[in-house]
XYZ file of C-alpha atoms in Angstrom:
409
model
C -20.320 12.222 -15.274
C -21.782 8.392 -15.950
C -21.397 5.078 -14.593
C -19.721 3.191 -17.837
C -19.503 -0.215 -16.527
C -19.632 -2.136 -13.058
C -18.760 -5.946 -12.541
C -18.153 -8.361 -9.793
C -15.006 -10.518 -9.319
C -14.808 -13.744 -7.319
C -13.778 -12.056 -4.058
C -12.479 -8.867 -2.199
C -10.306 -6.947 -4.375
C -6.818 -6.471 -3.127
C -5.321 -4.887 -6.333
C -6.214 -3.384 -9.730
C -3.674 -2.251 -12.232
C -2.858 -1.578 -16.006
C 0.002 -1.252 -18.218
C -2.120 1.290 -20.375
C -4.649 3.784 -19.681
C -6.663 2.120 -22.394
C -6.500 -1.081 -20.399
C -7.424 -3.876 -19.797
C -7.524 -4.221 -16.068
C -5.771 -6.750 -14.138
C -7.292 -7.424 -10.470
C -6.114 -9.451 -7.737
C -8.708 -10.883 -5.394
C -9.575 -13.639 -3.244
C -11.298 -16.765 -4.541
C -13.911 -19.358 -2.961
C -12.067 -19.144 0.353
C -9.062 -17.107 1.890
C -6.469 -19.538 0.851
C -7.232 -19.091 -2.647
C -5.921 -16.121 -4.911
C -7.778 -15.488 -8.068
C -5.943 -13.217 -11.043
C -8.459 -11.806 -13.535
C -8.015 -9.739 -16.870
C -11.108 -7.602 -17.997
C -11.637 -5.124 -20.610
C -13.246 -1.632 -19.357
C -16.643 -2.703 -20.424
C -16.544 -5.582 -17.831
C -15.732 -8.629 -20.293
C -13.465 -11.057 -18.416
C -10.797 -12.260 -20.773
C -9.300 -14.796 -18.817
C -9.054 -15.867 -15.207
C -6.395 -17.904 -13.126
C -6.932 -19.581 -9.654
C -3.539 -20.058 -7.361
C -3.059 -21.461 -4.003
C -2.706 -18.116 -1.878
C -1.513 -17.120 1.790
C -4.570 -15.573 2.885
C -3.295 -12.046 1.812
C -3.292 -11.955 -2.258
C -0.283 -9.926 -3.421
C 0.493 -8.818 -7.005
C 2.464 -6.341 -8.816
C 2.576 -5.238 -12.596
C 5.849 -4.815 -14.222
C 6.408 -2.263 -16.790
C 6.659 -4.967 -19.694
C 3.196 -5.924 -18.649
C 3.890 -8.986 -16.652
C 1.520 -9.369 -13.660
C 3.915 -10.932 -10.703
C 1.995 -12.934 -8.043
C 3.265 -14.281 -5.170
C 2.299 -17.805 -4.082
C 3.180 -20.868 -2.220
C 4.934 -23.870 -4.082
C 3.758 -27.414 -3.739
C 6.873 -28.116 -1.419
C 5.844 -25.551 0.771
C 8.395 -22.679 -0.382
C 7.239 -19.335 -1.935
C 7.571 -18.292 -5.536
C 6.860 -15.402 -7.669
C 4.789 -16.226 -10.829
C 4.698 -14.135 -13.929
C 1.531 -13.909 -15.762
C 1.734 -12.628 -19.207
C -1.092 -10.402 -20.872
C -2.675 -13.202 -22.711
C -3.226 -15.290 -19.399
C 0.045 -17.701 -20.017
C 2.821 -18.113 -17.631
C 6.221 -16.184 -18.524
C 8.266 -17.755 -15.710
C 8.386 -18.722 -12.082
C 10.771 -17.553 -9.819
C 11.224 -19.712 -6.576
C 12.681 -17.614 -3.573
C 14.640 -19.803 -1.135
C 12.902 -18.948 2.284
C 13.395 -20.204 5.763
C 10.904 -22.225 7.713
C 7.902 -20.261 8.647
C 8.101 -17.267 6.290
C 6.241 -15.571 3.874
C 6.348 -12.915 1.384
C 4.999 -10.041 3.415
C 5.580 -7.495 0.362
C 7.484 -7.063 -2.588
C 7.984 -5.129 -5.667
C 9.317 -5.595 -9.160
C 12.508 -3.858 -9.999
C 13.985 -3.313 -13.556
C 16.323 -6.084 -12.830
C 14.604 -8.234 -10.409
C 12.949 -8.049 -7.114
C 12.862 -6.432 -3.410
C 10.899 -8.428 -0.976
C 10.130 -8.144 2.665
C 9.832 -11.305 4.751
C 7.586 -12.167 7.690
C 5.987 -14.972 9.750
C 3.632 -17.006 8.012
C 0.211 -17.152 8.893
C -0.482 -20.068 11.371
C -3.067 -21.820 8.721
C -0.039 -22.143 6.306
C 1.993 -23.829 8.887
C 2.574 -27.690 9.189
C 1.434 -29.371 12.333
C 3.706 -28.283 15.131
C 5.564 -25.400 13.016
C 6.017 -21.833 14.227
C 5.897 -18.703 12.082
C 9.501 -17.232 11.710
C 10.535 -14.465 14.349
C 12.982 -12.487 12.720
C 11.645 -10.475 9.470
C 14.092 -9.477 6.877
C 14.311 -7.592 3.548
C 16.060 -9.282 0.584
C 16.919 -8.316 -2.953
C 16.932 -10.584 -5.651
C 18.041 -11.088 -9.409
C 15.846 -11.812 -12.305
C 16.353 -15.546 -11.663
C 15.882 -15.384 -7.986
C 19.292 -15.256 -6.880
C 19.486 -13.721 -3.360
C 21.856 -10.489 -3.569
C 21.483 -9.479 -0.337
C 19.287 -10.152 2.997
C 19.065 -7.884 5.754
C 17.573 -9.191 8.998
C 15.229 -6.616 10.886
C 15.038 -6.134 14.389
C 11.976 -4.471 15.469
C 12.935 -4.372 18.943
C 10.804 -3.765 22.061
C 7.815 -1.429 20.955
C 5.436 0.994 22.624
C 3.993 4.307 22.095
C 2.787 7.202 24.373
C -0.848 6.989 23.769
C -0.583 3.266 24.395
C -2.238 2.535 27.970
C -2.282 -0.401 30.076
C -3.722 -1.405 33.483
C -2.648 -4.705 35.023
C -1.057 -6.399 38.125
C 2.221 -4.657 36.875
C 1.155 -1.184 37.453
C -0.954 -1.700 40.380
C -4.124 -1.543 38.345
C -3.499 1.986 37.599
C -3.570 3.292 33.891
C -0.294 3.951 32.922
C 1.717 4.202 29.552
C 2.131 0.659 28.241
C 5.988 -0.419 28.766
C 8.015 -1.113 25.410
C 7.422 -4.871 25.244
C 8.975 -7.194 22.140
C 6.294 -8.103 19.691
C 4.574 -11.855 19.837
C 4.674 -11.721 16.096
C 5.961 -9.145 13.342
C 4.071 -8.552 10.147
C 4.404 -5.908 7.361
C 2.972 -2.428 8.220
C -0.113 -1.437 7.023
C -0.502 0.952 3.947
C 2.532 0.454 1.582
C 4.812 -1.701 3.492
C 7.723 -1.586 0.746
C 8.783 1.371 -1.187
C 11.890 1.881 -3.454
C 13.039 5.109 -4.604
C 16.294 5.468 -6.503
C 18.791 3.692 -4.396
C 16.942 3.640 -1.224
C 14.271 0.976 0.213
C 11.524 1.837 3.072
C 10.278 -1.190 4.704
C 7.633 -0.912 7.290
C 7.209 -3.723 9.811
C 4.843 -3.978 13.022
C 3.749 -5.750 16.179
C 1.069 -7.986 14.604
C -0.925 -7.219 17.905
C -0.653 -3.240 18.541
C 0.192 -1.946 15.176
C 3.030 -0.441 16.452
C 5.978 -0.155 14.229
C 8.974 1.093 12.658
C 10.128 2.007 8.961
C 13.469 0.901 8.084
C 15.581 2.704 5.283
C 17.831 0.529 3.488
C 20.539 0.774 0.544
C 19.254 -0.854 -2.420
C 22.500 -1.477 -3.872
C 23.941 -3.160 -0.382
C 20.905 -3.798 1.828
C 22.760 -2.085 4.590
C 20.523 -0.437 7.315
C 20.702 3.518 6.865
C 18.324 4.541 9.510
C 15.234 3.561 11.162
C 12.144 5.818 12.813
C 11.035 5.500 16.339
C 7.987 3.304 17.138
C 4.596 4.785 15.802
C 1.342 3.325 14.648
C 2.125 3.104 11.058
C -0.133 3.848 8.431
C -0.140 5.442 4.978
C 3.515 5.604 3.475
C 4.548 7.179 -0.169
C 7.218 7.899 -2.366
C 8.303 11.896 -1.973
C 10.673 11.970 -4.755
C 14.500 10.164 -5.513
C 15.555 8.560 -2.344
C 12.938 10.413 -0.303
C 9.730 9.017 1.445
C 6.790 10.206 3.422
C 5.873 7.867 6.583
C 2.401 8.555 7.976
C 1.406 7.774 11.670
C -2.269 7.533 12.760
C -3.680 6.233 16.238
C -3.153 6.016 19.938
C -3.250 10.047 19.763
C -0.855 10.038 17.020
C -1.473 11.916 13.584
C 1.581 12.912 11.493
C 2.931 12.730 8.238
C 6.656 12.956 8.084
C 9.171 13.672 5.126
C 12.414 11.413 5.249
C 15.292 12.329 2.907
C 18.054 10.002 1.116
C 20.210 10.117 4.113
C 17.450 8.854 6.297
C 17.028 11.591 8.394
C 13.551 13.571 9.211
C 13.527 16.729 6.944
C 10.041 17.661 7.441
C 6.691 16.809 9.766
C 3.116 17.650 9.290
C 0.388 17.341 12.052
C -2.080 15.464 9.621
C -2.374 12.074 8.185
C -3.721 10.979 5.102
C -3.964 9.452 1.465
C -1.306 11.953 0.035
C -0.235 12.517 -3.221
C 3.268 14.153 -4.565
C 3.019 15.662 -8.016
C 6.073 16.540 -10.471
C 6.790 19.829 -8.440
C 6.868 18.112 -5.089
C 3.721 19.338 -3.970
C 1.898 17.185 -1.429
C -1.984 16.987 -1.109
C -4.635 14.891 -0.118
C -7.623 13.892 2.153
C -6.318 13.874 5.441
C -7.018 14.040 9.181
C -5.475 16.555 11.384
C -4.556 16.832 15.104
C -7.297 19.695 15.510
C -9.796 19.233 18.577
C -12.354 18.307 15.992
C -10.050 15.742 14.147
C -12.013 16.392 11.120
C -11.116 15.188 7.635
C -10.302 17.549 5.222
C -8.546 18.214 1.669
C -5.128 19.626 2.787
C -2.206 20.797 1.083
C 1.170 20.432 2.985
C 3.587 23.424 2.740
C 7.155 23.479 2.750
C 7.173 25.304 6.290
C 5.581 22.305 7.723
C 2.090 23.967 7.620
C -1.357 23.030 6.205
C -3.623 24.747 4.194
C -7.179 23.497 4.617
C -9.629 22.705 1.786
C -13.172 21.377 1.844
C -14.461 19.317 4.558
C -14.723 15.775 4.079
C -17.993 13.640 5.607
C -16.760 10.086 6.650
C -13.394 8.446 6.989
C -12.923 5.999 4.634
C -10.852 7.337 1.534
C -9.032 5.586 -1.347
C -6.046 6.541 -2.670
C -6.310 9.564 -5.061
C -4.726 10.411 -8.648
C -4.177 13.420 -9.912
C -4.798 15.038 -13.589
C -2.801 16.991 -15.616
C -4.710 20.093 -14.583
C -4.051 19.503 -10.731
C -7.356 17.969 -10.196
C -7.478 15.185 -7.437
C -9.979 12.646 -7.728
C -10.759 10.020 -5.218
C -13.856 7.800 -3.562
C -14.930 8.954 -0.161
C -18.055 8.085 1.555
C -19.894 6.464 -1.286
C -18.807 9.309 -3.540
C -16.571 9.951 -6.211
C -14.824 13.422 -5.266
C -12.723 15.805 -7.184
C -10.788 18.720 -5.682
C -9.325 21.267 -8.317
C -6.279 23.001 -8.124
C -7.973 25.907 -6.516
C -9.287 23.478 -3.808
C -12.715 23.624 -4.802
C -14.854 20.337 -4.323
C -16.728 18.725 -7.017
C -19.060 15.751 -6.548
C -18.804 13.533 -9.574
C -20.681 10.362 -8.860
C -22.933 9.626 -5.549
C -23.730 6.239 -4.750
C -25.618 4.203 -1.641
C -22.808 1.842 -1.385
C -21.650 2.060 2.504
C -18.915 -0.495 1.808
C -15.647 0.631 3.087
C -12.929 -1.589 1.515
C -11.741 0.541 -1.193
C -8.868 0.226 -3.587
C -6.823 2.639 -5.402
C -8.364 5.174 -7.633
C -6.867 4.876 -11.113
C -7.163 7.411 -13.901
C -7.329 6.454 -17.515
C -7.850 7.449 -21.020
C -10.548 9.796 -21.724
C -11.206 10.466 -18.205
C -12.367 7.226 -17.179
C -11.774 6.568 -13.500
C -11.533 2.922 -11.935
C -12.620 2.398 -8.427
C -12.593 -0.880 -6.739
C -15.288 -1.213 -3.649
C -15.455 -4.485 -2.077
C -15.776 -7.274 -4.868
C -16.696 -4.840 -7.411
C -14.916 -2.605 -9.893
C -16.525 0.367 -11.220
C -15.743 2.263 -14.448
C -17.003 6.066 -14.706
C -16.643 8.236 -17.206
C -15.496 11.842 -16.281
C -14.198 15.002 -18.002
C -10.821 14.770 -16.144
C -7.573 15.357 -17.869
C -4.840 12.751 -18.523
C -2.951 11.384 -15.448
C -0.296 13.633 -13.906
C 3.297 13.120 -13.890
C 5.109 12.906 -10.340
C 6.269 10.561 -7.782
C 3.245 9.414 -5.923
C 0.801 8.106 -6.706
C 1.097 8.943 -10.413
C 3.920 7.281 -12.796
C 4.243 3.494 -12.207
C 3.034 3.801 -8.680
C -0.529 4.497 -9.838
C -1.246 2.414 -12.894
C 1.124 -0.634 -12.386
C 0.408 -0.399 -8.682
C 4.341 -1.150 -8.306
C 5.581 1.562 -5.743
C 9.113 1.760 -7.574
C 10.481 4.989 -8.840
C 14.041 4.143 -10.390
């Protein structure tokens, strides 16, 4: 296993995607300051093919479509929001202006075959005009290719709390008690993957911006009707588990769970662990995860159909990229400054060791010829391995891996 190339980008990497396993790569990063977004096209040798800078929202957001158009969320000159499509040669395909309310911003979006699905939340204060206020009611909306709004569903997060949240104040008589449910001061998109589409279902996560306690809202993609909503929890990683099905993870305040929800929006399985799960073509779920065991150790684990866990090798450290799985059932991911692989027999292999202790990690991409692409901070590493081709499966293989567009249509 060798390091094939290593190259710097203008700022912290938020997304790396490619339409084809042979490249090129499209990277979305910060620019010279937090309110600038830069999109770069680079080949696997690290040569920059083109680079474009845009006004940003303080959190770069992009998705790659199956046709090869990179869609970027950006502010418009008039203070609105737009999705701009950039073609493989760097030219602009088209710009879709999205009607929005005062104080809103695109919190997350995905590209559909016939348009877009967008989560809206309150804009960051640095984007607001003097005296302006961020929107208090988030929503999820679906748009056609031309930006026509097909439906818009308001989201009511409601007062939130969690059994693990404690408070001590005058109201409690200065005793430590479970925090009472309170309306959030502001609402933002949940961490991890806040917007997923699978079949005719949408999973949209929103959270209290202060505590991180949130809910996942399951919607009908066709009508926008609310199907169900989860109870408040510290939302973290979510995933597509199959047609109309999702995994929703919670970690923090004493919670450490992964739950599976079906097309009807009800919970069908629950595991006492949380991590970067993958779902292969047979529906098998596995990945690096924490458990609720007393040691709370990180291990590679397989989740069984009976809500049980099969423990694999221990993993030192906490920071893990989202893995990829090859056709032989080997899972590859970056963890603790190392590129690791766990084969189908749960044996651990160390493919590359680095003294880099940076913890801002992107997804792990598996390309042609066993090449692995990993972003670390503002760098992208391309490593050569003997791994097989990318496997088929709902997550994170298929469109959600190479394209970085979490949609299973």
